[in-house]
PDB file of C-alpha atoms in Angstrom:
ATOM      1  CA  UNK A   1    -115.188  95.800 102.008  1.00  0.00           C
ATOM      2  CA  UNK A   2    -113.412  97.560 104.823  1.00  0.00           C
ATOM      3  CA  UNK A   3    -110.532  98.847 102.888  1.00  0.00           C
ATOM      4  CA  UNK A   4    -112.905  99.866 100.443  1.00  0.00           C
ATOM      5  CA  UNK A   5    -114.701 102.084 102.473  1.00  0.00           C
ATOM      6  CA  UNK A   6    -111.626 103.638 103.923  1.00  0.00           C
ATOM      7  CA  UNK A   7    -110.478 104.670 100.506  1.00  0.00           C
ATOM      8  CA  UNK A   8    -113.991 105.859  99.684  1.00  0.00           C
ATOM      9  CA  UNK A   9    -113.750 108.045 102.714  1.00  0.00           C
ATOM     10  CA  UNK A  10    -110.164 108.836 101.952  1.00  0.00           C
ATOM     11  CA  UNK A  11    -110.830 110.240  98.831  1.00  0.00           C
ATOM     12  CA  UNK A  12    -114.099 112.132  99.388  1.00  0.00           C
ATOM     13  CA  UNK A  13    -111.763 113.848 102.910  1.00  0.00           C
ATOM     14  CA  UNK A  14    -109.226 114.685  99.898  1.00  0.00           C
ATOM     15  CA  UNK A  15    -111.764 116.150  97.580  1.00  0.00           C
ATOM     16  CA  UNK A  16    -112.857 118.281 100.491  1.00  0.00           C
ATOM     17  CA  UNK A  17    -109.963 120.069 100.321  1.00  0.00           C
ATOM     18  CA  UNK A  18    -109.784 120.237  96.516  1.00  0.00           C
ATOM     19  CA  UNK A  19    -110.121 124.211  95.245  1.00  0.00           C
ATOM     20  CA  UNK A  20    -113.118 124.186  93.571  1.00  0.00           C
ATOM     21  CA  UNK A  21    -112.406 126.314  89.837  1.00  0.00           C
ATOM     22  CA  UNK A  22    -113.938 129.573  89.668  1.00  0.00           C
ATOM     23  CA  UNK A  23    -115.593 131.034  86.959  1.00  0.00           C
ATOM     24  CA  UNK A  24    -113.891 133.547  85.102  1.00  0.00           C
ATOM     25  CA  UNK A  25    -115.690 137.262  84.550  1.00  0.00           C
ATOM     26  CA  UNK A  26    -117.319 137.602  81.300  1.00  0.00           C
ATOM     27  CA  UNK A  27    -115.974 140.570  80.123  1.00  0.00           C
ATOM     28  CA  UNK A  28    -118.510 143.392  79.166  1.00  0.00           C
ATOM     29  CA  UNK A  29    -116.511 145.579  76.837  1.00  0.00           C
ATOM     30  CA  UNK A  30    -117.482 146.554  73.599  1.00  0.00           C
ATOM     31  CA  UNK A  31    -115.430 146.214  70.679  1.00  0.00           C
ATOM     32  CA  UNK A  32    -117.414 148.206  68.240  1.00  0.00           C
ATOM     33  CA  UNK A  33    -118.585 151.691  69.234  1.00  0.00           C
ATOM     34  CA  UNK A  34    -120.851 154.101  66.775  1.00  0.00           C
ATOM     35  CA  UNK A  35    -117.812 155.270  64.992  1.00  0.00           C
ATOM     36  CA  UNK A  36    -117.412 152.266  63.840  1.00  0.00           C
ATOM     37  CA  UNK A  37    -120.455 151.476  62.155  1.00  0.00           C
ATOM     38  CA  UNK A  38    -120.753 155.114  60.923  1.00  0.00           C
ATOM     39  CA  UNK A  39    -124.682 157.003  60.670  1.00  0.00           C
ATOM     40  CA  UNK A  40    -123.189 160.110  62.785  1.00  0.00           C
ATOM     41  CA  UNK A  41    -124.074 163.789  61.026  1.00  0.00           C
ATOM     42  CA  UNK A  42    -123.508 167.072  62.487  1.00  0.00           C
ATOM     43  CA  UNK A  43    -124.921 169.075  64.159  1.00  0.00           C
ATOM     44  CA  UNK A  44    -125.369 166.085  66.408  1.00  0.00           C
ATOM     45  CA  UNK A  45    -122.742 163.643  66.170  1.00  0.00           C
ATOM     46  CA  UNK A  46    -123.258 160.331  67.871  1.00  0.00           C
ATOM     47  CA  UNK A  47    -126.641 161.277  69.378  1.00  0.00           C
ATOM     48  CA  UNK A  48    -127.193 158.432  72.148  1.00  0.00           C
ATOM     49  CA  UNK A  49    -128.261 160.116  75.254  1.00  0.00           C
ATOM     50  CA  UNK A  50    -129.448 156.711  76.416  1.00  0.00           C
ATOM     51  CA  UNK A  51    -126.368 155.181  75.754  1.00  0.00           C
ATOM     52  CA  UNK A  52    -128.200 152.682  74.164  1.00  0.00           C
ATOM     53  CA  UNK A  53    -124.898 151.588  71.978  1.00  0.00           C
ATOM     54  CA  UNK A  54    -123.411 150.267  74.974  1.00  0.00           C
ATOM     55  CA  UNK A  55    -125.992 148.333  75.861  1.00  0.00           C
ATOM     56  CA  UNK A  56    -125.704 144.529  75.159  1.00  0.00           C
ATOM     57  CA  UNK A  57    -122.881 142.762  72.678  1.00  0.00           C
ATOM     58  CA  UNK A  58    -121.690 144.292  69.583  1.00  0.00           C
ATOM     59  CA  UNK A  59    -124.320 141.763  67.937  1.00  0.00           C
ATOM     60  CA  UNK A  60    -126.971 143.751  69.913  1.00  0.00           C
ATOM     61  CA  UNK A  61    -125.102 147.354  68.502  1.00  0.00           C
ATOM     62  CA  UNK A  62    -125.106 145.832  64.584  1.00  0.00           C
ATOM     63  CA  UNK A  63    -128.546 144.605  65.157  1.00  0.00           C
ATOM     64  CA  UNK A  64    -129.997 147.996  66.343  1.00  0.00           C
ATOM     65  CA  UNK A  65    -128.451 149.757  63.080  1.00  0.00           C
ATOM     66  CA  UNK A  66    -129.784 147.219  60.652  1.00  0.00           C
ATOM     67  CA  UNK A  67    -133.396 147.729  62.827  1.00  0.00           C
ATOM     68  CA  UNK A  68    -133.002 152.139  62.416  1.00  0.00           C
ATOM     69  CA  UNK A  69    -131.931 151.216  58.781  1.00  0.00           C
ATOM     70  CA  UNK A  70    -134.917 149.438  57.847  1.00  0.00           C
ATOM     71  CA  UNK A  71    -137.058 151.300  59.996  1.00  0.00           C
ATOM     72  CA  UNK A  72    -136.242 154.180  57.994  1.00  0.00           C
ATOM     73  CA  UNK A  73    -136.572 152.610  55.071  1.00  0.00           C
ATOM     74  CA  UNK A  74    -140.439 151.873  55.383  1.00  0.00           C
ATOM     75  CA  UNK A  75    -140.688 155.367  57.196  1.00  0.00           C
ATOM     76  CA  UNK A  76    -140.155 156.416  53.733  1.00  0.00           C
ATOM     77  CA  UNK A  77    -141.894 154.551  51.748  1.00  0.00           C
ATOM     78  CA  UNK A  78    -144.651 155.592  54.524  1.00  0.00           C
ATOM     79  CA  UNK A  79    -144.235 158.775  54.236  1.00  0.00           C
ATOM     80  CA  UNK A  80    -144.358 159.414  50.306  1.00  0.00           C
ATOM     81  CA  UNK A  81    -147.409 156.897  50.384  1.00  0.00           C
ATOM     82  CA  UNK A  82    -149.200 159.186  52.822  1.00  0.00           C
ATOM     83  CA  UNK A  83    -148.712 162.070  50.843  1.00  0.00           C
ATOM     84  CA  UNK A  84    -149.572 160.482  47.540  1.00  0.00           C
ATOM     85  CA  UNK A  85    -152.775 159.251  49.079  1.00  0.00           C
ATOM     86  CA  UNK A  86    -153.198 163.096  50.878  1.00  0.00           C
ATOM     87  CA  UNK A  87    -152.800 164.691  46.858  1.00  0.00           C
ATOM     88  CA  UNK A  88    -155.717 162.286  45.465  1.00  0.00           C
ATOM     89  CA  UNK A  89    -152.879 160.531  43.324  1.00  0.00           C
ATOM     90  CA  UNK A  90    -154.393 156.888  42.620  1.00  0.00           C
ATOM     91  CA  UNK A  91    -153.985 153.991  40.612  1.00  0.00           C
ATOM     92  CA  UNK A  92    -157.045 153.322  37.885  1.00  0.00           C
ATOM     93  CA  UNK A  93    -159.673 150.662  38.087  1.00  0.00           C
ATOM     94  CA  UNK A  94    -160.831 148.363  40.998  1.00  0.00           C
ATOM     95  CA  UNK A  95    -158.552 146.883  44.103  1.00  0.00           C
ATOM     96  CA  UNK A  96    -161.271 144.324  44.378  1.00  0.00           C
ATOM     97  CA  UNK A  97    -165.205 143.969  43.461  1.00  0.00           C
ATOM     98  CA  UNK A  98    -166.589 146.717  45.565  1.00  0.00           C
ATOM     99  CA  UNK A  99    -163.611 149.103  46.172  1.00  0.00           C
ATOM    100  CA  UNK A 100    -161.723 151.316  43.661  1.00  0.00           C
ATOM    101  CA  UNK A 101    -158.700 153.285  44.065  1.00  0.00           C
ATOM    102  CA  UNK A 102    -160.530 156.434  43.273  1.00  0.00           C
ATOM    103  CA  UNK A 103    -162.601 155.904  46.549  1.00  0.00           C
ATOM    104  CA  UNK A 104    -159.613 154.898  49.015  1.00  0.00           C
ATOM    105  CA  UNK A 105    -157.928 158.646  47.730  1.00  0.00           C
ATOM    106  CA  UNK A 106    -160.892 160.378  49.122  1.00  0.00           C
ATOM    107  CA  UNK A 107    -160.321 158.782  52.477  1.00  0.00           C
ATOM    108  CA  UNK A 108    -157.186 159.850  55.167  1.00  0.00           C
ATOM    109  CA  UNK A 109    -154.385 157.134  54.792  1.00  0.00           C
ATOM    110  CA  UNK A 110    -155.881 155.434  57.897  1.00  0.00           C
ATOM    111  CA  UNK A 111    -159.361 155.497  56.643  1.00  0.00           C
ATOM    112  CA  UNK A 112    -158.016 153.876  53.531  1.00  0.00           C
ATOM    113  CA  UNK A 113    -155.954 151.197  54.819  1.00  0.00           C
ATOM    114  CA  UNK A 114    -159.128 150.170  57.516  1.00  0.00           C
ATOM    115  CA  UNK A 115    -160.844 150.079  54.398  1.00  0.00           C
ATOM    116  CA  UNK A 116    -158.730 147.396  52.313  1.00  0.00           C
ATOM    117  CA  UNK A 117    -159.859 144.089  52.237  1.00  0.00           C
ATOM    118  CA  UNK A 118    -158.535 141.266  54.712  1.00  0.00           C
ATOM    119  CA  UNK A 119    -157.327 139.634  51.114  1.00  0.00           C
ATOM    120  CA  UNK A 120    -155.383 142.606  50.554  1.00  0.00           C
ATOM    121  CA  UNK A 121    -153.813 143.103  54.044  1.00  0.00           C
ATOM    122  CA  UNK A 122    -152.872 139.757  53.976  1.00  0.00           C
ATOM    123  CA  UNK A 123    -150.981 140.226  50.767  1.00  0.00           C
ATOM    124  CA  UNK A 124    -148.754 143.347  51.530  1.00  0.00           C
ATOM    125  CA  UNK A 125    -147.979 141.587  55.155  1.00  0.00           C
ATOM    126  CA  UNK A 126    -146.890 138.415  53.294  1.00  0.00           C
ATOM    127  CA  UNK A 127    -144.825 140.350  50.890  1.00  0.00           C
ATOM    128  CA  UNK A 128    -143.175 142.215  54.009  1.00  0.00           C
ATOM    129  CA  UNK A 129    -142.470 138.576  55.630  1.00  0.00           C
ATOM    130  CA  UNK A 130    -140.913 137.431  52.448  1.00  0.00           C
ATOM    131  CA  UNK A 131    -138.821 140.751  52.184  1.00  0.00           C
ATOM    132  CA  UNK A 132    -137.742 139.923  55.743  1.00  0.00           C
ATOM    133  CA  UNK A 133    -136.762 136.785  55.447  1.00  0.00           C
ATOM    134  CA  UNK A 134    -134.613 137.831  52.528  1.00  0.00           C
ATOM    135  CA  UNK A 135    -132.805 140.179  54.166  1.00  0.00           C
ATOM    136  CA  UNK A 136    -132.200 137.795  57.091  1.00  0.00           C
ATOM    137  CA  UNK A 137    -130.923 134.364  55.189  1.00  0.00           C
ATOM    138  CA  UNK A 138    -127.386 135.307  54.025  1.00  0.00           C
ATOM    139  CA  UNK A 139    -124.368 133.341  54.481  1.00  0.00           C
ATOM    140  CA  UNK A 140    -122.766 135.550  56.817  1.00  0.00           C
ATOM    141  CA  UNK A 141    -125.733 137.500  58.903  1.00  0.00           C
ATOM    142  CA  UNK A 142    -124.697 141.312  59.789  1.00  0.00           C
ATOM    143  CA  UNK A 143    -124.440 140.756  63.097  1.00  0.00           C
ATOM    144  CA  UNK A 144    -121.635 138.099  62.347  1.00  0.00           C
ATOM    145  CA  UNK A 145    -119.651 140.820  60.419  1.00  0.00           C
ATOM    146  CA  UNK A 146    -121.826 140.478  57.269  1.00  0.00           C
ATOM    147  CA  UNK A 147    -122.801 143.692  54.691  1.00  0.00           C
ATOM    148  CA  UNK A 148    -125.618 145.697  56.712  1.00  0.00           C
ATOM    149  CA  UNK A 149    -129.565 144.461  55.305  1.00  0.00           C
ATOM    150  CA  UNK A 150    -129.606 146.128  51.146  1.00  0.00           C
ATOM    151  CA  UNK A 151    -132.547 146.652  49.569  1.00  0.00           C
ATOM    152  CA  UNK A 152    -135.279 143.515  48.317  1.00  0.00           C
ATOM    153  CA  UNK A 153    -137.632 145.348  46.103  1.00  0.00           C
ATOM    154  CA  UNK A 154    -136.104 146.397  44.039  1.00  0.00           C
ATOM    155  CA  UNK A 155    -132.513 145.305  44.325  1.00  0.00           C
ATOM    156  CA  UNK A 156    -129.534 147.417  43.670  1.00  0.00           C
ATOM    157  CA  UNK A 157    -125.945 146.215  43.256  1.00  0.00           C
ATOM    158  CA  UNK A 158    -123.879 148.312  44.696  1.00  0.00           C
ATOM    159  CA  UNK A 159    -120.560 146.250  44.268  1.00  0.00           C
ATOM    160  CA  UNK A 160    -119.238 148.831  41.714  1.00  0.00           C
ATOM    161  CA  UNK A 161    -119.633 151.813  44.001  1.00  0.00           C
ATOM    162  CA  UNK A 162    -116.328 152.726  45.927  1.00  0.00           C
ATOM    163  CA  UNK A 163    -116.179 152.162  50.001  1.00  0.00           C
ATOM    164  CA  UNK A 164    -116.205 156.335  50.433  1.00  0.00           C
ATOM    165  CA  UNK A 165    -119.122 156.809  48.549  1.00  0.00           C
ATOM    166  CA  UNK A 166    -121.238 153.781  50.115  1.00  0.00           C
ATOM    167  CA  UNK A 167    -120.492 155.422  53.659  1.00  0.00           C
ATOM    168  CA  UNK A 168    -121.865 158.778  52.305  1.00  0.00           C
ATOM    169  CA  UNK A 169    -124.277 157.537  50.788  1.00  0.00           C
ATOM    170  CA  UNK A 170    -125.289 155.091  54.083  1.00  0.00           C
ATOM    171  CA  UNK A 171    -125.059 158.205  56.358  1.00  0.00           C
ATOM    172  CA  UNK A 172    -127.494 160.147  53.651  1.00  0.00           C
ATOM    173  CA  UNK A 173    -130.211 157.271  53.930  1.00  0.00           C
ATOM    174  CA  UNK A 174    -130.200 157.081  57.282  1.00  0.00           C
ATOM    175  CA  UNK A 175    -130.642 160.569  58.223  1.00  0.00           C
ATOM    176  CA  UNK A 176    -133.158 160.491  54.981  1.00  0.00           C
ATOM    177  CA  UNK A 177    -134.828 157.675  57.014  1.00  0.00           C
ATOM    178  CA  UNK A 178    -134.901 159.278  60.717  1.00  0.00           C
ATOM    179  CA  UNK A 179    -136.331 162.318  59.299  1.00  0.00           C
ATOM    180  CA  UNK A 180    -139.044 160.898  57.611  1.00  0.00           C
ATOM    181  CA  UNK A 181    -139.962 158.412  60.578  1.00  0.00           C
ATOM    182  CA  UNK A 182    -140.368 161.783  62.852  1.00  0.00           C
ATOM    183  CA  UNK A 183    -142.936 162.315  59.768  1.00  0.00           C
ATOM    184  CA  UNK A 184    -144.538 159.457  59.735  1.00  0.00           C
ATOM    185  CA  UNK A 185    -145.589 159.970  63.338  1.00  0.00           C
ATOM    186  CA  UNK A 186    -146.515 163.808  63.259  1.00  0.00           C
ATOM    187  CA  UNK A 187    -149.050 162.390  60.014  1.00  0.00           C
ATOM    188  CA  UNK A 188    -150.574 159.534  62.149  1.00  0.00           C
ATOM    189  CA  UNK A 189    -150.318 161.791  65.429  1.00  0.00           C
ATOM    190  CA  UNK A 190    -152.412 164.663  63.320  1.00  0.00           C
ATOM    191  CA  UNK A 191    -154.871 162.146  62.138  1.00  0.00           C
ATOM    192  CA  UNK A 192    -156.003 160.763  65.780  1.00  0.00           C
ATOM    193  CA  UNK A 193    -154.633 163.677  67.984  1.00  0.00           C
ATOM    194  CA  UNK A 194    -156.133 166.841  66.072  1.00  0.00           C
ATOM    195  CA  UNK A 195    -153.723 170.003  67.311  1.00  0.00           C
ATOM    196  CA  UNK A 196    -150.945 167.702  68.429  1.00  0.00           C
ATOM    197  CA  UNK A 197    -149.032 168.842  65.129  1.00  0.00           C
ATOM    198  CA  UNK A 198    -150.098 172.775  64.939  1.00  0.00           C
ATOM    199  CA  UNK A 199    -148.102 173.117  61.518  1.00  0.00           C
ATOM    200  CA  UNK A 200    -150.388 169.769  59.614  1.00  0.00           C
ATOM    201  CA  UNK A 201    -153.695 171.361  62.093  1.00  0.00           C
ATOM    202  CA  UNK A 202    -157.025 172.138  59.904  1.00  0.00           C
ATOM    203  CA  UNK A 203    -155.439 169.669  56.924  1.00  0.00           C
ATOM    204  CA  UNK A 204    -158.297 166.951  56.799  1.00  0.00           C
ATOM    205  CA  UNK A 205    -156.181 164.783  54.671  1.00  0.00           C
ATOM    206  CA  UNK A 206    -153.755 164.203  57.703  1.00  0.00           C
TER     207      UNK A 206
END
């Protein structure tokens, strides 16, 4: 039991002196910068004040494009929906028992969507879930070097179009898309800030 004890002690004396591994530095360098995953346009090439691109992984930089891409995306569909509903265009008949689609185009887009049943909400939020979810579930996700998020309703193959037009055509979208989320907001900043946009002021559809 003696001898035991000695080489107990002998061994924890030894492991004293034993150089405990450091950790090695994670490194924080970016592989990917915005030229890489393309959206820059003149005038303003590469517009990131914020440097928000080098903020985070390159999973966090492929993640924010997808996010502007689809972002702009609805910003459009928002947008032409706003005006449709500003012009009085509507579909015929009833959305449900006591609400047609004449009545909602007499109302400001806001008016008209606070005005659409909980049935109704429920459905366009479920079919935005399932969209999402779609775009999500591939084999290889974007942020694992996957194509960029294409689009669910309806969908388009592009697999015929040639690498130099898909770029243009990427850069085009997204611009398309930035421009019509600063008009998205100037609408919706009309409707419950009267004078904050002077060029949409006196227009009671906005």
């Amino acid at each position: 039991m003696k001898s035991a004890a000695i080489c107990l002690s002998l061994v924890g004396a030894a492991a004293a002196f034993t150089p405990v591994p450091t950790k090695q530095p994670v490194s924080t360098q970016l592989s990917l910068t915005l030229d890489d995953i393309g959206g820059s346009s003149l005038p303003l090439k590469n517009f990131d004040p914020l440097n928000l691109a080098t903020f985070g992984s390159d999973e966090t930089l492929l993640w924010m494009r997808a996010a502007e891409l689809k972002h702009g995306r609805v910003a459009m569909v928002a947008t032409t929906g706003y005006l449709i509903n500003a012009a009085g265009i509507h579909f015929p008949g009833m959305l449900s028992s006591d609400i047609s689609f004449e009545s909602l185009s007499t109302m400001t887009p806001p008016d008209a969507w606070a005005a659409v049943p909980v049935a109704g909400k429920a459905q366009i939020l479920a079919t935005i879930f399932i969209a999402e979810m779609i775009t999500e579930s591939k084999d290889v996700h974007y942020t694992k070097g996957g194509p960029l998020p294409t689009m669910v309703f309806p969908a388009i193959d592009f697999s015929g179009v040639s690498k130099e037009t898909m770029t243009r055509k990427r850069t085009s979208e997204l611009n398309n898309g930035r421009l019509a989320q600063i008009a998205i907001l100037s609408f919706i900043s009309a409707h419950y800030i009267p004078g904050s946009v002077p060029v949409l002021e006196g227009n009671t559809h906005f």
